[in-house]
XYZ file of C-alpha atoms in Angstrom:
351
model
C 71.237 -63.704 -40.832
C 72.029 -60.278 -42.232
C 75.722 -60.746 -41.598
C 75.812 -64.111 -43.379
C 73.918 -62.726 -46.378
C 76.243 -59.742 -46.625
C 79.226 -62.056 -46.440
C 77.799 -64.136 -49.263
C 77.631 -61.192 -51.617
C 81.230 -60.343 -50.739
C 82.051 -63.949 -51.544
C 80.367 -63.550 -54.921
C 82.337 -60.391 -55.573
C 85.556 -62.233 -54.817
C 84.639 -65.003 -57.240
C 85.302 -62.737 -60.227
C 89.092 -63.088 -60.453
C 90.414 -59.586 -60.928
C 94.086 -60.421 -60.395
C 94.040 -63.136 -63.082
C 92.095 -61.602 -65.995
C 89.709 -64.059 -67.671
C 89.303 -64.387 -71.407
C 88.588 -60.952 -72.811
C 89.997 -59.037 -69.816
C 88.899 -58.327 -66.258
C 85.822 -56.411 -65.213
C 85.738 -54.280 -62.080
C 82.705 -54.375 -59.816
C 80.309 -51.436 -59.999
C 77.822 -50.605 -57.265
C 74.286 -50.417 -58.635
C 70.714 -50.544 -57.415
C 68.123 -52.971 -58.769
C 66.747 -50.463 -61.282
C 70.234 -49.953 -62.690
C 70.603 -53.707 -63.096
C 67.351 -53.875 -65.042
C 68.405 -50.924 -67.162
C 71.636 -52.773 -67.960
C 69.595 -55.532 -69.584
C 68.602 -58.152 -67.015
C 64.951 -59.128 -67.511
C 63.737 -60.612 -64.187
C 60.642 -62.114 -65.813
C 62.948 -64.756 -67.312
C 64.479 -65.835 -63.995
C 63.241 -69.252 -62.939
C 61.008 -69.197 -59.852
C 62.609 -70.543 -56.680
C 60.116 -73.428 -56.646
C 57.274 -74.728 -58.831
C 53.993 -72.951 -58.185
C 52.096 -76.198 -58.808
C 52.914 -78.602 -55.968
C 52.262 -81.521 -58.320
C 55.306 -80.621 -60.385
C 58.579 -82.425 -59.540
C 60.794 -80.348 -57.266
C 64.324 -81.729 -56.920
C 65.330 -79.005 -54.447
C 62.567 -80.135 -52.118
C 63.628 -83.770 -52.552
C 67.274 -82.874 -51.905
C 66.391 -80.972 -48.742
C 64.395 -83.967 -47.539
C 67.374 -86.246 -48.196
C 69.660 -83.943 -46.207
C 67.180 -83.956 -43.319
C 66.756 -87.735 -43.380
C 68.174 -89.807 -40.528
C 70.346 -92.379 -42.324
C 71.423 -94.295 -39.206
C 70.922 -98.053 -38.983
C 69.756 -97.645 -35.391
C 70.589 -96.057 -32.025
C 74.300 -95.450 -31.595
C 75.101 -95.525 -35.313
C 77.359 -92.494 -35.992
C 76.474 -92.342 -39.704
C 73.286 -90.326 -39.379
C 73.520 -87.673 -42.108
C 74.514 -87.573 -45.750
C 77.557 -85.632 -44.614
C 78.529 -88.499 -42.302
C 78.362 -90.892 -45.253
C 80.436 -88.535 -47.438
C 83.127 -88.330 -44.774
C 83.093 -92.092 -44.120
C 83.548 -92.905 -47.818
C 86.194 -90.226 -48.471
C 89.213 -92.473 -47.655
C 88.103 -94.806 -50.484
C 87.938 -92.051 -53.113
C 90.753 -93.629 -55.150
C 89.405 -97.177 -54.792
C 86.016 -97.129 -56.565
C 85.316 -100.859 -56.252
C 85.937 -100.857 -52.534
C 83.977 -97.628 -52.204
C 80.981 -99.070 -54.061
C 81.134 -102.243 -51.960
C 81.175 -100.194 -48.756
C 78.226 -98.133 -49.971
C 76.273 -101.307 -50.719
C 77.049 -102.560 -47.205
C 75.682 -99.358 -45.718
C 72.528 -99.517 -47.795
C 71.908 -103.239 -47.326
C 72.129 -102.752 -43.553
C 69.386 -100.120 -43.731
C 66.328 -101.551 -45.517
C 64.287 -98.598 -44.229
C 66.208 -96.424 -46.721
C 64.815 -98.277 -49.741
C 62.934 -95.173 -50.889
C 66.149 -93.094 -51.062
C 68.565 -95.838 -52.113
C 68.604 -94.675 -55.742
C 69.526 -91.006 -55.074
C 72.129 -92.068 -52.504
C 73.751 -94.402 -55.007
C 73.617 -91.848 -57.804
C 75.209 -89.133 -55.664
C 77.841 -91.251 -53.925
C 78.976 -93.394 -56.862
C 81.100 -91.125 -59.058
C 83.992 -93.251 -60.389
C 83.373 -92.381 -64.059
C 83.266 -88.666 -63.253
C 86.586 -88.901 -61.390
C 88.221 -90.437 -64.472
C 88.711 -87.536 -66.878
C 89.106 -89.985 -69.776
C 85.771 -91.663 -69.081
C 83.450 -88.806 -68.171
C 81.301 -87.618 -71.048
C 78.446 -85.202 -70.196
C 76.412 -86.762 -72.988
C 76.265 -90.127 -71.206
C 74.094 -90.500 -68.128
C 75.879 -93.197 -66.142
C 75.026 -94.843 -62.836
C 78.480 -93.948 -61.481
C 78.859 -90.337 -62.648
C 77.723 -88.716 -59.375
C 74.618 -87.111 -60.907
C 71.132 -87.547 -59.495
C 68.867 -86.684 -62.410
C 65.292 -85.730 -61.626
C 62.134 -85.323 -63.653
C 61.401 -82.214 -65.708
C 59.372 -79.256 -64.465
C 56.810 -78.052 -67.002
C 57.121 -74.281 -66.812
C 53.730 -73.687 -68.398
C 52.177 -74.708 -65.075
C 53.438 -71.431 -63.596
C 50.375 -69.849 -65.143
C 51.996 -66.501 -65.879
C 53.927 -64.863 -68.681
C 56.411 -65.562 -70.082
C 56.259 -69.230 -69.012
C 52.608 -69.737 -69.915
C 53.363 -68.483 -73.438
C 56.194 -70.887 -74.245
C 55.998 -72.989 -77.377
C 58.305 -75.799 -78.381
C 60.463 -76.753 -75.396
C 58.633 -75.865 -72.185
C 60.494 -77.784 -69.491
C 63.323 -77.152 -67.056
C 65.312 -80.302 -66.377
C 66.631 -80.983 -62.909
C 69.827 -82.601 -61.677
C 71.965 -82.584 -58.545
C 75.522 -83.474 -57.626
C 77.792 -83.346 -54.603
C 80.518 -80.741 -54.975
C 83.409 -81.419 -52.600
C 84.192 -77.738 -52.249
C 82.764 -74.693 -50.512
C 80.872 -71.768 -51.977
C 84.010 -69.661 -52.355
C 85.652 -72.281 -54.573
C 82.482 -73.001 -56.552
C 81.679 -69.377 -57.360
C 85.298 -68.729 -58.287
C 85.138 -71.712 -60.654
C 81.999 -70.348 -62.291
C 83.659 -67.007 -63.005
C 87.082 -68.384 -64.007
C 86.419 -67.765 -67.680
C 89.996 -68.592 -68.659
C 89.354 -72.219 -67.600
C 86.314 -72.674 -69.833
C 88.287 -73.865 -72.858
C 89.371 -76.883 -70.822
C 85.802 -77.881 -69.995
C 84.656 -81.308 -71.151
C 82.277 -80.968 -74.087
C 83.136 -77.272 -74.550
C 83.128 -75.671 -77.996
C 83.706 -72.010 -77.137
C 84.805 -69.597 -79.860
C 84.589 -66.380 -77.845
C 84.117 -65.395 -74.205
C 83.990 -61.731 -73.236
C 82.977 -60.394 -69.788
C 80.985 -57.179 -70.127
C 79.606 -56.106 -66.740
C 79.797 -56.866 -63.035
C 77.212 -55.146 -60.843
C 76.375 -55.552 -57.177
C 73.876 -53.961 -54.871
C 70.566 -54.765 -53.158
C 67.321 -56.068 -54.640
C 63.853 -54.636 -53.841
C 63.725 -56.828 -50.710
C 67.026 -55.272 -49.571
C 68.871 -58.558 -50.070
C 72.334 -58.244 -51.647
C 72.949 -59.387 -55.196
C 75.856 -59.677 -57.574
C 75.315 -59.916 -61.342
C 77.767 -60.745 -64.113
C 77.096 -60.301 -67.841
C 79.244 -62.300 -70.255
C 79.114 -62.691 -74.028
C 79.622 -66.162 -75.470
C 79.954 -67.609 -78.942
C 79.817 -71.387 -79.246
C 80.139 -73.877 -82.052
C 77.527 -76.450 -83.011
C 78.095 -79.823 -84.658
C 77.892 -79.996 -88.465
C 75.755 -79.022 -90.338
C 74.839 -76.228 -87.919
C 76.968 -73.136 -87.443
C 77.543 -71.091 -84.330
C 75.335 -69.298 -81.854
C 75.857 -66.255 -79.656
C 74.316 -65.240 -76.375
C 74.658 -62.525 -73.794
C 74.386 -64.404 -70.500
C 73.428 -62.835 -67.191
C 74.417 -64.687 -64.010
C 72.641 -63.350 -60.941
C 73.710 -64.426 -57.453
C 71.446 -63.679 -54.542
C 70.148 -65.180 -51.313
C 66.456 -66.001 -51.102
C 64.125 -65.494 -48.190
C 64.900 -69.082 -47.162
C 68.590 -68.235 -46.761
C 69.651 -70.373 -49.745
C 72.259 -69.029 -52.117
C 71.090 -69.270 -55.728
C 72.802 -68.607 -59.014
C 70.376 -67.721 -61.815
C 71.258 -67.586 -65.510
C 69.228 -66.154 -68.363
C 69.655 -64.600 -71.776
C 67.443 -62.768 -74.213
C 69.712 -63.533 -77.168
C 67.813 -63.767 -80.433
C 69.544 -67.104 -81.064
C 67.387 -68.540 -78.269
C 63.634 -68.630 -77.902
C 64.484 -68.783 -74.203
C 67.154 -69.966 -71.775
C 66.911 -70.016 -67.993
C 68.538 -71.890 -65.157
C 69.052 -71.809 -61.422
C 71.526 -73.522 -59.094
C 70.548 -73.894 -55.449
C 73.401 -74.483 -52.978
C 72.571 -76.838 -50.089
C 75.324 -77.319 -47.462
C 76.163 -80.927 -46.610
C 77.373 -81.268 -43.020
C 78.256 -84.122 -40.678
C 76.479 -84.763 -37.396
C 79.197 -82.817 -35.596
C 78.792 -79.803 -37.902
C 81.715 -80.204 -40.316
C 80.986 -78.930 -43.825
C 82.076 -81.682 -46.227
C 80.385 -80.726 -49.514
C 77.661 -78.751 -51.232
C 74.677 -80.498 -52.754
C 74.021 -78.326 -55.794
C 70.655 -78.697 -57.502
C 70.455 -77.316 -61.022
C 67.258 -76.536 -62.906
C 67.922 -75.686 -66.532
C 66.124 -75.397 -69.833
C 66.418 -73.718 -73.211
C 65.087 -73.672 -76.739
C 67.729 -72.819 -79.332
C 66.326 -71.200 -82.472
C 66.604 -73.216 -85.667
C 68.233 -76.250 -84.055
C 66.424 -79.564 -83.415
C 67.585 -79.794 -79.803
C 65.785 -82.515 -77.870
C 65.347 -83.244 -74.196
C 68.521 -85.330 -74.266
C 70.475 -82.256 -75.377
C 69.081 -80.255 -72.471
C 69.938 -82.958 -69.923
C 73.438 -83.240 -71.404
C 73.887 -79.464 -71.189
C 72.863 -79.547 -67.537
C 75.472 -82.204 -66.727
C 78.123 -80.473 -68.839
C 77.833 -77.100 -67.153
C 77.434 -78.290 -63.587
C 80.008 -81.070 -63.921
C 82.693 -78.770 -65.282
C 82.145 -76.231 -62.503
C 82.266 -79.087 -59.987
C 85.600 -80.326 -61.334
C 87.171 -76.863 -61.323
C 85.820 -76.000 -57.870
C 87.073 -79.232 -56.330
C 90.526 -78.667 -57.815
C 90.555 -75.160 -56.332
C 89.482 -76.414 -52.907
C 92.115 -79.176 -52.956
C 94.876 -76.765 -53.974
C 93.878 -74.345 -51.224
C 93.821 -77.098 -48.617
C 92.299 -76.958 -45.176
C 88.676 -77.521 -44.198
C 85.755 -76.332 -46.268
C 84.414 -73.038 -44.997
C 80.718 -72.364 -44.439
C 79.556 -69.270 -46.276
C 78.999 -67.439 -42.981
C 82.693 -67.837 -42.189
C 84.092 -66.539 -45.470
C 86.036 -63.349 -44.741
C 85.354 -60.102 -46.547
C 87.157 -59.710 -49.861
C 88.144 -56.568 -51.714
C 87.445 -56.549 -55.423
C 90.542 -55.314 -57.204
C 90.296 -53.065 -60.269
C 91.671 -54.548 -63.485
C 95.412 -54.142 -63.919
């Protein structure tokens, strides 16, 4: 386990593209301990917990893990047993959405025992509108956009500050999607700041990377942290808003790679999010995708942002990273690589 965790932090380090400077210039990695990270401005109190403390709260990560563990076979001898098997079986129909949807319905109709998971399977595996760049709009929750949207998690139920002290918006929304790429491609997409201006729904005015730290947390698990300044535009009659965003990558005690985001910008009452990466493999062990579950919430000061805005923001951010990561994986070619198999990378200093 230690080797795979160490490799993951090297993977994170490689995701910050030093040979192709992002908007605002490249940032070299700096070794730092946890105290140095806190001194640099990351406030760990505002990182979302890995799971709701109250078991009665909706937990889309738990639901996603259960779906991945579910036997989806129609009966003995059926080779389509895992979600990964279904992903691989449907892949040849990627450019034929009607045929793909018909095949998916056949699979589901032949398995009435899967009635309780039919909806998430359809939402994840039907993604024709997302694949059409002209049709996909993050502000529209469609049945064929590849997003499985879950219920909101009321953060006040955590029973501790700062969550118990929230006013106004108090919920983290939850959504998941299949990313047909590996962790190397996804993390590189997240830190490819130069690509952000091409994101659907994006209204960026300024992007400036400020820090890139890596080291070990108090549990001696590796981390990598990136601080980036953003300025974004708002629709009329509102102006712009600025925020200093921390992205923290680390592996939890359960071995899951998570990407946390938070800011203490005065333009926000609060903002926090967390992506959990769940590998999607076939019965014979081939990695075919990542099931990424995002929890995300915010309360922008002075703006009447509703729950719809927060759900749209979740789809916008995760969907754009998905699109960029999949393009990277396709351009690279070859099979997707489990995180444990990603070779060590050397972070280059800025040129």
